[in-house]
PDB file of C-alpha atoms in Angstrom:
ATOM      1  CA  MET A   1     -12.655 -42.271   9.522  1.00 57.00           C
ATOM      2  CA  ARG A   2     -14.126 -40.963   6.283  1.00 64.00           C
ATOM      3  CA  SER A   3     -16.124 -38.289   8.099  1.00 61.00           C
ATOM      4  CA  ARG A   4     -12.961 -37.030   9.850  1.00 66.00           C
ATOM      5  CA  THR A   5     -11.145 -36.848   6.523  1.00 60.00           C
ATOM      6  CA  ALA A   6     -14.087 -35.045   4.949  1.00 47.00           C
ATOM      7  CA  ILE A   7     -14.226 -32.546   7.829  1.00 57.00           C
ATOM      8  CA  LEU A   8     -10.476 -31.967   7.599  1.00 53.00           C
ATOM      9  CA  LEU A   9     -10.713 -31.378   3.847  1.00 51.00           C
ATOM     10  CA  ILE A  10     -13.568 -28.913   4.344  1.00 57.00           C
ATOM     11  CA  LEU A  11     -11.565 -27.035   6.976  1.00 50.00           C
ATOM     12  CA  VAL A  12      -8.469 -26.884   4.770  1.00 47.00           C
ATOM     13  CA  ALA A  13     -10.546 -25.704   1.799  1.00 46.00           C
ATOM     14  CA  GLY A  14     -12.152 -23.030   3.979  1.00 52.00           C
ATOM     15  CA  VAL A  15      -8.785 -21.750   5.185  1.00 48.00           C
ATOM     16  CA  LEU A  16      -7.405 -21.704   1.641  1.00 45.00           C
ATOM     17  CA  PHE A  17     -10.487 -19.813   0.444  1.00 49.00           C
ATOM     18  CA  VAL A  18     -10.122 -17.161   3.165  1.00 49.00           C
ATOM     19  CA  VAL A  19      -6.396 -16.755   2.513  1.00 48.00           C
ATOM     20  CA  LEU A  20      -6.332 -16.927  -1.290  1.00 45.00           C
ATOM     21  CA  MET A  21      -9.640 -15.362  -2.360  1.00 45.00           C
ATOM     22  CA  PRO A  22      -8.669 -11.719  -1.632  1.00 47.00           C
ATOM     23  CA  ARG A  23      -5.503 -12.202  -3.681  1.00 48.00           C
ATOM     24  CA  VAL A  24      -7.430 -13.760  -6.561  1.00 44.00           C
ATOM     25  CA  GLU A  25     -10.046 -10.982  -6.493  1.00 46.00           C
ATOM     26  CA  ALA A  26      -7.368  -8.282  -6.394  1.00 46.00           C
ATOM     27  CA  ALA A  27      -5.627  -9.883  -9.372  1.00 50.00           C
ATOM     28  CA  LEU A  28      -8.868  -9.544 -11.358  1.00 58.00           C
ATOM     29  CA  ILE A  29      -8.768  -5.735 -11.149  1.00 81.00           C
ATOM     30  CA  ARG A  30      -6.896  -4.362 -14.143  1.00 91.00           C
ATOM     31  CA  ASP A  31      -4.658  -1.303 -14.109  1.00 90.00           C
ATOM     32  CA  ALA A  32      -5.876   1.579 -16.212  1.00 90.00           C
ATOM     33  CA  PRO A  33      -3.581   1.911 -19.230  1.00 91.00           C
ATOM     34  CA  GLY A  34      -0.983   4.576 -18.475  1.00 94.00           C
ATOM     35  CA  CYS A  35      -1.566   4.456 -14.706  1.00 96.00           C
ATOM     36  CA  PRO A  36       0.610   1.577 -13.419  1.00 94.00           C
ATOM     37  CA  HIS A  37      -0.584  -0.257 -10.305  1.00 93.00           C
ATOM     38  CA  SER A  38      -3.906   1.615 -10.286  1.00 95.00           C
ATOM     39  CA  GLY A  39      -5.642  -1.761 -10.006  1.00 95.00           C
ATOM     40  CA  ASP A  40      -3.684  -2.799  -6.911  1.00 94.00           C
ATOM     41  CA  VAL A  41      -5.208  -2.831  -3.443  1.00 92.00           C
ATOM     42  CA  PRO A  42      -3.395   0.128  -1.850  1.00 91.00           C
ATOM     43  CA  LYS A  43      -0.896  -0.407   0.936  1.00 92.00           C
ATOM     44  CA  ARG A  44      -0.110   1.993   3.750  1.00 91.00           C
ATOM     45  CA  GLU A  45       3.593   2.127   2.851  1.00 94.00           C
ATOM     46  CA  GLN A  46       2.717   3.207  -0.712  1.00 94.00           C
ATOM     47  CA  ILE A  47       0.555   6.242   0.061  1.00 95.00           C
ATOM     48  CA  GLY A  48       2.469   8.506  -2.322  1.00 95.00           C
ATOM     49  CA  ALA A  49       2.033   6.043  -5.170  1.00 96.00           C
ATOM     50  CA  THR A  50      -1.676   5.649  -4.391  1.00 96.00           C
ATOM     51  CA  ARG A  51      -2.167   9.416  -4.475  1.00 97.00           C
ATOM     52  CA  GLY A  52      -0.292   9.540  -7.779  1.00 97.00           C
ATOM     53  CA  GLN A  53      -2.511   6.817  -9.234  1.00 97.00           C
ATOM     54  CA  ILE A  54      -5.657   8.763  -8.335  1.00 98.00           C
ATOM     55  CA  VAL A  55      -4.238  11.934  -9.917  1.00 98.00           C
ATOM     56  CA  CYS A  56      -3.217   9.933 -13.000  1.00 98.00           C
ATOM     57  CA  LEU A  57      -6.760   8.565 -13.346  1.00 98.00           C
ATOM     58  CA  LEU A  58      -8.311  12.010 -12.807  1.00 98.00           C
ATOM     59  CA  ASN A  59      -6.060  13.483 -15.478  1.00 98.00           C
ATOM     60  CA  GLN A  60      -6.912  10.681 -17.893  1.00 98.00           C
ATOM     61  CA  GLU A  61     -10.560  11.685 -17.557  1.00 97.00           C
ATOM     62  CA  HIS A  62      -9.577  15.316 -18.068  1.00 98.00           C
ATOM     63  CA  ALA A  63      -7.688  14.387 -21.245  1.00 97.00           C
ATOM     64  CA  ARG A  64     -10.666  12.364 -22.554  1.00 97.00           C
ATOM     65  CA  HIS A  65     -12.834  15.463 -22.147  1.00 97.00           C
ATOM     66  CA  ASP A  66     -10.331  17.974 -23.551  1.00 98.00           C
ATOM     67  CA  LEU A  67      -9.655  19.550 -20.155  1.00 98.00           C
ATOM     68  CA  PRO A  68      -6.209  20.609 -18.924  1.00 98.00           C
ATOM     69  CA  PRO A  69      -4.566  18.343 -16.328  1.00 98.00           C
ATOM     70  CA  LEU A  70      -5.189  18.981 -12.655  1.00 98.00           C
ATOM     71  CA  ARG A  71      -2.192  20.308 -10.735  1.00 98.00           C
ATOM     72  CA  TYR A  72      -1.184  18.847  -7.388  1.00 97.00           C
ATOM     73  CA  ASN A  73      -1.730  21.259  -4.485  1.00 98.00           C
ATOM     74  CA  PRO A  74      -0.101  20.396  -1.124  1.00 98.00           C
ATOM     75  CA  LEU A  75      -2.662  22.403   0.883  1.00 98.00           C
ATOM     76  CA  LEU A  76      -5.560  20.535  -0.705  1.00 98.00           C
ATOM     77  CA  GLU A  77      -3.684  17.304  -0.039  1.00 98.00           C
ATOM     78  CA  LEU A  78      -3.294  18.255   3.621  1.00 98.00           C
ATOM     79  CA  ALA A  79      -7.018  18.994   3.933  1.00 98.00           C
ATOM     80  CA  SER A  80      -7.992  15.765   2.174  1.00 98.00           C
ATOM     81  CA  GLN A  81      -5.523  13.623   4.132  1.00 98.00           C
ATOM     82  CA  ARG A  82      -6.750  15.010   7.437  1.00 98.00           C
ATOM     83  CA  HIS A  83     -10.336  14.266   6.444  1.00 98.00           C
ATOM     84  CA  SER A  84      -9.631  10.675   5.361  1.00 97.00           C
ATOM     85  CA  GLU A  85      -7.792  10.013   8.631  1.00 96.00           C
ATOM     86  CA  ASP A  86     -10.550  11.705  10.660  1.00 97.00           C
ATOM     87  CA  MET A  87     -13.268   9.593   9.033  1.00 96.00           C
ATOM     88  CA  ALA A  88     -11.297   6.420   9.734  1.00 94.00           C
ATOM     89  CA  ALA A  89     -10.511   7.391  13.339  1.00 93.00           C
ATOM     90  CA  ARG A  90     -14.016   8.567  14.242  1.00 95.00           C
ATOM     91  CA  ASN A  91     -15.956   5.998  12.193  1.00 93.00           C
ATOM     92  CA  PHE A  92     -17.974   8.216   9.889  1.00 95.00           C
ATOM     93  CA  PHE A  93     -18.239   8.659   6.135  1.00 96.00           C
ATOM     94  CA  ALA A  94     -19.480  12.102   5.125  1.00 97.00           C
ATOM     95  CA  HIS A  95     -18.355  15.418   3.696  1.00 98.00           C
ATOM     96  CA  ASN A  96     -19.205  17.202   6.937  1.00 98.00           C
ATOM     97  CA  THR A  97     -17.555  16.028  10.154  1.00 98.00           C
ATOM     98  CA  PRO A  98     -19.699  14.999  13.132  1.00 98.00           C
ATOM     99  CA  ASP A  99     -18.877  18.487  14.513  1.00 97.00           C
ATOM    100  CA  GLY A 100     -20.406  20.096  11.408  1.00 97.00           C
ATOM    101  CA  VAL A 101     -17.138  21.181   9.748  1.00 98.00           C
ATOM    102  CA  ASP A 102     -17.633  21.288   5.970  1.00 98.00           C
ATOM    103  CA  PRO A 103     -15.059  20.725   3.196  1.00 98.00           C
ATOM    104  CA  GLN A 104     -14.481  24.436   2.588  1.00 98.00           C
ATOM    105  CA  ALA A 105     -13.735  25.069   6.271  1.00 98.00           C
ATOM    106  CA  ARG A 106     -11.301  22.136   6.288  1.00 98.00           C
ATOM    107  CA  MET A 107      -9.557  23.445   3.163  1.00 98.00           C
ATOM    108  CA  ALA A 108      -9.275  26.927   4.700  1.00 98.00           C
ATOM    109  CA  ALA A 109      -7.934  25.430   7.960  1.00 98.00           C
ATOM    110  CA  ALA A 110      -5.194  23.727   5.897  1.00 98.00           C
ATOM    111  CA  GLY A 111      -4.209  27.145   4.511  1.00 98.00           C
ATOM    112  CA  TYR A 112      -5.952  26.971   1.132  1.00 98.00           C
ATOM    113  CA  SER A 113      -7.373  30.394   0.291  1.00 97.00           C
ATOM    114  CA  LEU A 114     -11.033  30.282  -0.676  1.00 97.00           C
ATOM    115  CA  VAL A 115     -11.111  33.867  -1.940  1.00 96.00           C
ATOM    116  CA  GLY A 116     -12.309  33.845  -5.545  1.00 94.00           C
ATOM    117  CA  ARG A 117     -12.022  30.058  -5.790  1.00 96.00           C
ATOM    118  CA  HIS A 118     -14.367  27.196  -6.489  1.00 96.00           C
ATOM    119  CA  THR A 119     -13.981  24.042  -4.403  1.00 98.00           C
ATOM    120  CA  GLY A 120     -15.389  20.553  -4.401  1.00 98.00           C
ATOM    121  CA  GLU A 121     -14.828  17.172  -2.833  1.00 98.00           C
ATOM    122  CA  ASN A 122     -15.249  13.513  -3.733  1.00 98.00           C
ATOM    123  CA  LEU A 123     -15.198  10.687  -1.184  1.00 98.00           C
ATOM    124  CA  TYR A 124     -14.859   6.964  -1.756  1.00 98.00           C
ATOM    125  CA  TRP A 125     -14.441   3.942   0.477  1.00 95.00           C
ATOM    126  CA  GLY A 126     -13.843   0.395  -0.716  1.00 95.00           C
ATOM    127  CA  GLU A 127     -12.619  -2.885   0.689  1.00 92.00           C
ATOM    128  CA  GLU A 128     -10.546  -5.592  -0.999  1.00 92.00           C
ATOM    129  CA  MET A 129     -11.365  -5.653  -4.738  1.00 91.00           C
ATOM    130  CA  HIS A 130     -13.284  -2.388  -4.345  1.00 94.00           C
ATOM    131  CA  ALA A 131     -10.301  -0.569  -2.754  1.00 95.00           C
ATOM    132  CA  PRO A 132      -7.976   0.055  -5.752  1.00 97.00           C
ATOM    133  CA  PRO A 133      -7.847   3.515  -7.322  1.00 97.00           C
ATOM    134  CA  VAL A 134      -9.483   2.222 -10.552  1.00 97.00           C
ATOM    135  CA  SER A 135     -12.484   1.088  -8.498  1.00 97.00           C
ATOM    136  CA  ALA A 136     -12.780   4.527  -6.897  1.00 97.00           C
ATOM    137  CA  MET A 137     -12.573   6.233 -10.294  1.00 97.00           C
ATOM    138  CA  LYS A 138     -15.145   3.904 -11.831  1.00 97.00           C
ATOM    139  CA  SER A 139     -17.546   4.622  -8.984  1.00 97.00           C
ATOM    140  CA  TRP A 140     -17.001   8.381  -9.211  1.00 98.00           C
ATOM    141  CA  MET A 141     -17.488   8.451 -12.980  1.00 98.00           C
ATOM    142  CA  ASN A 142     -20.741   6.476 -12.612  1.00 98.00           C
ATOM    143  CA  SER A 143     -22.100   8.988 -10.077  1.00 98.00           C
ATOM    144  CA  PRO A 144     -23.419  12.232 -11.606  1.00 97.00           C
ATOM    145  CA  GLY A 145     -22.281  14.508  -8.755  1.00 97.00           C
ATOM    146  CA  HIS A 146     -18.816  13.010  -8.492  1.00 98.00           C
ATOM    147  CA  ARG A 147     -18.413  12.991 -12.262  1.00 98.00           C
ATOM    148  CA  THR A 148     -19.362  16.687 -12.360  1.00 98.00           C
ATOM    149  CA  ASN A 149     -16.626  17.473  -9.827  1.00 97.00           C
ATOM    150  CA  ILE A 150     -14.032  15.527 -11.808  1.00 98.00           C
ATOM    151  CA  LEU A 151     -14.924  17.213 -15.093  1.00 98.00           C
ATOM    152  CA  ARG A 152     -15.661  20.710 -13.802  1.00 98.00           C
ATOM    153  CA  PRO A 153     -13.556  23.126 -15.872  1.00 97.00           C
ATOM    154  CA  ASP A 154     -13.268  25.524 -12.893  1.00 95.00           C
ATOM    155  CA  PHE A 155     -11.189  22.981 -10.991  1.00 98.00           C
ATOM    156  CA  ALA A 156      -7.480  23.264 -11.767  1.00 97.00           C
ATOM    157  CA  GLU A 157      -5.921  21.861  -8.569  1.00 98.00           C
ATOM    158  CA  VAL A 158      -6.310  18.679  -6.574  1.00 98.00           C
ATOM    159  CA  GLY A 159      -5.173  17.041  -3.369  1.00 98.00           C
ATOM    160  CA  VAL A 160      -5.727  13.384  -2.484  1.00 98.00           C
ATOM    161  CA  GLY A 161      -5.986  11.887   0.991  1.00 98.00           C
ATOM    162  CA  VAL A 162      -5.908   8.155   1.692  1.00 97.00           C
ATOM    163  CA  ALA A 163      -6.569   6.231   4.897  1.00 96.00           C
ATOM    164  CA  TYR A 164      -6.410   2.466   5.193  1.00 91.00           C
ATOM    165  CA  GLU A 165      -9.114   1.784   7.737  1.00 86.00           C
ATOM    166  CA  ALA A 166     -12.823   1.339   7.147  1.00 83.00           C
ATOM    167  CA  PRO A 167     -14.859   4.381   8.204  1.00 83.00           C
ATOM    168  CA  VAL A 168     -17.277   2.125  10.070  1.00 78.00           C
ATOM    169  CA  ALA A 169     -16.640  -0.166  12.980  1.00 68.00           C
ATOM    170  CA  GLY A 170     -16.166  -3.752  11.882  1.00 65.00           C
ATOM    171  CA  GLY A 171     -14.745  -3.233   8.394  1.00 65.00           C
ATOM    172  CA  ARG A 172     -13.722  -6.691   7.246  1.00 70.00           C
ATOM    173  CA  GLY A 173     -10.991  -6.302   4.696  1.00 78.00           C
ATOM    174  CA  ARG A 174      -8.122  -4.260   3.392  1.00 89.00           C
ATOM    175  CA  SER A 175      -9.640  -0.827   2.969  1.00 92.00           C
ATOM    176  CA  ALA A 176      -8.933   2.420   1.194  1.00 95.00           C
ATOM    177  CA  LEU A 177     -10.737   5.591   2.191  1.00 96.00           C
ATOM    178  CA  TYR A 178     -10.190   8.391  -0.340  1.00 98.00           C
ATOM    179  CA  THR A 179     -10.846  12.111  -0.076  1.00 98.00           C
ATOM    180  CA  THR A 180     -10.202  14.131  -3.211  1.00 98.00           C
ATOM    181  CA  ASP A 181     -10.352  17.904  -2.740  1.00 98.00           C
ATOM    182  CA  PHE A 182     -10.585  20.122  -5.814  1.00 98.00           C
ATOM    183  CA  GLY A 183      -9.997  23.843  -6.163  1.00 98.00           C
ATOM    184  CA  GLY A 184      -9.535  26.509  -8.748  1.00 96.00           C
ATOM    185  CA  PRO A 185     -10.290  30.028  -9.848  1.00 88.00           C
TER     186      PRO A 185
END
């Protein structure tokens, strides 16, 4: 009888761990001051808020480095959203699509003029406690190339795309797949 009780307790503890642990981990991620909910695991129905949190975090970095705020650009958003969704749908994670289409071609296809403009792109994918916008920003700022894009004075505009699937088959948690497209004169 004791072994059955012990097995039952182990099973219950395992179920509770699987159900509660993602919530506990997500609660450990703190919002960036001034960017409410930037520490939350993003939800599909809050895509606008998630985009706003990324822009808020980008502009905080701009302010820290005496740069003007980035302006939202709907054409860059369209290009970045399409790319995030494409990576999720076709299970890849790269700046160039499997067909060889690069970020600049995607931006131009969305209607963003490349004439006389500089462009750049940051990608990020995280699951569970690594999915919130603050986790993406921390990763970008700790990566020299991504940090350079964020702080490049030539970039004045931004668009953010978010998908909620892992870009690889078998992703195991709540995911956020970010594409941030930058542009400017």
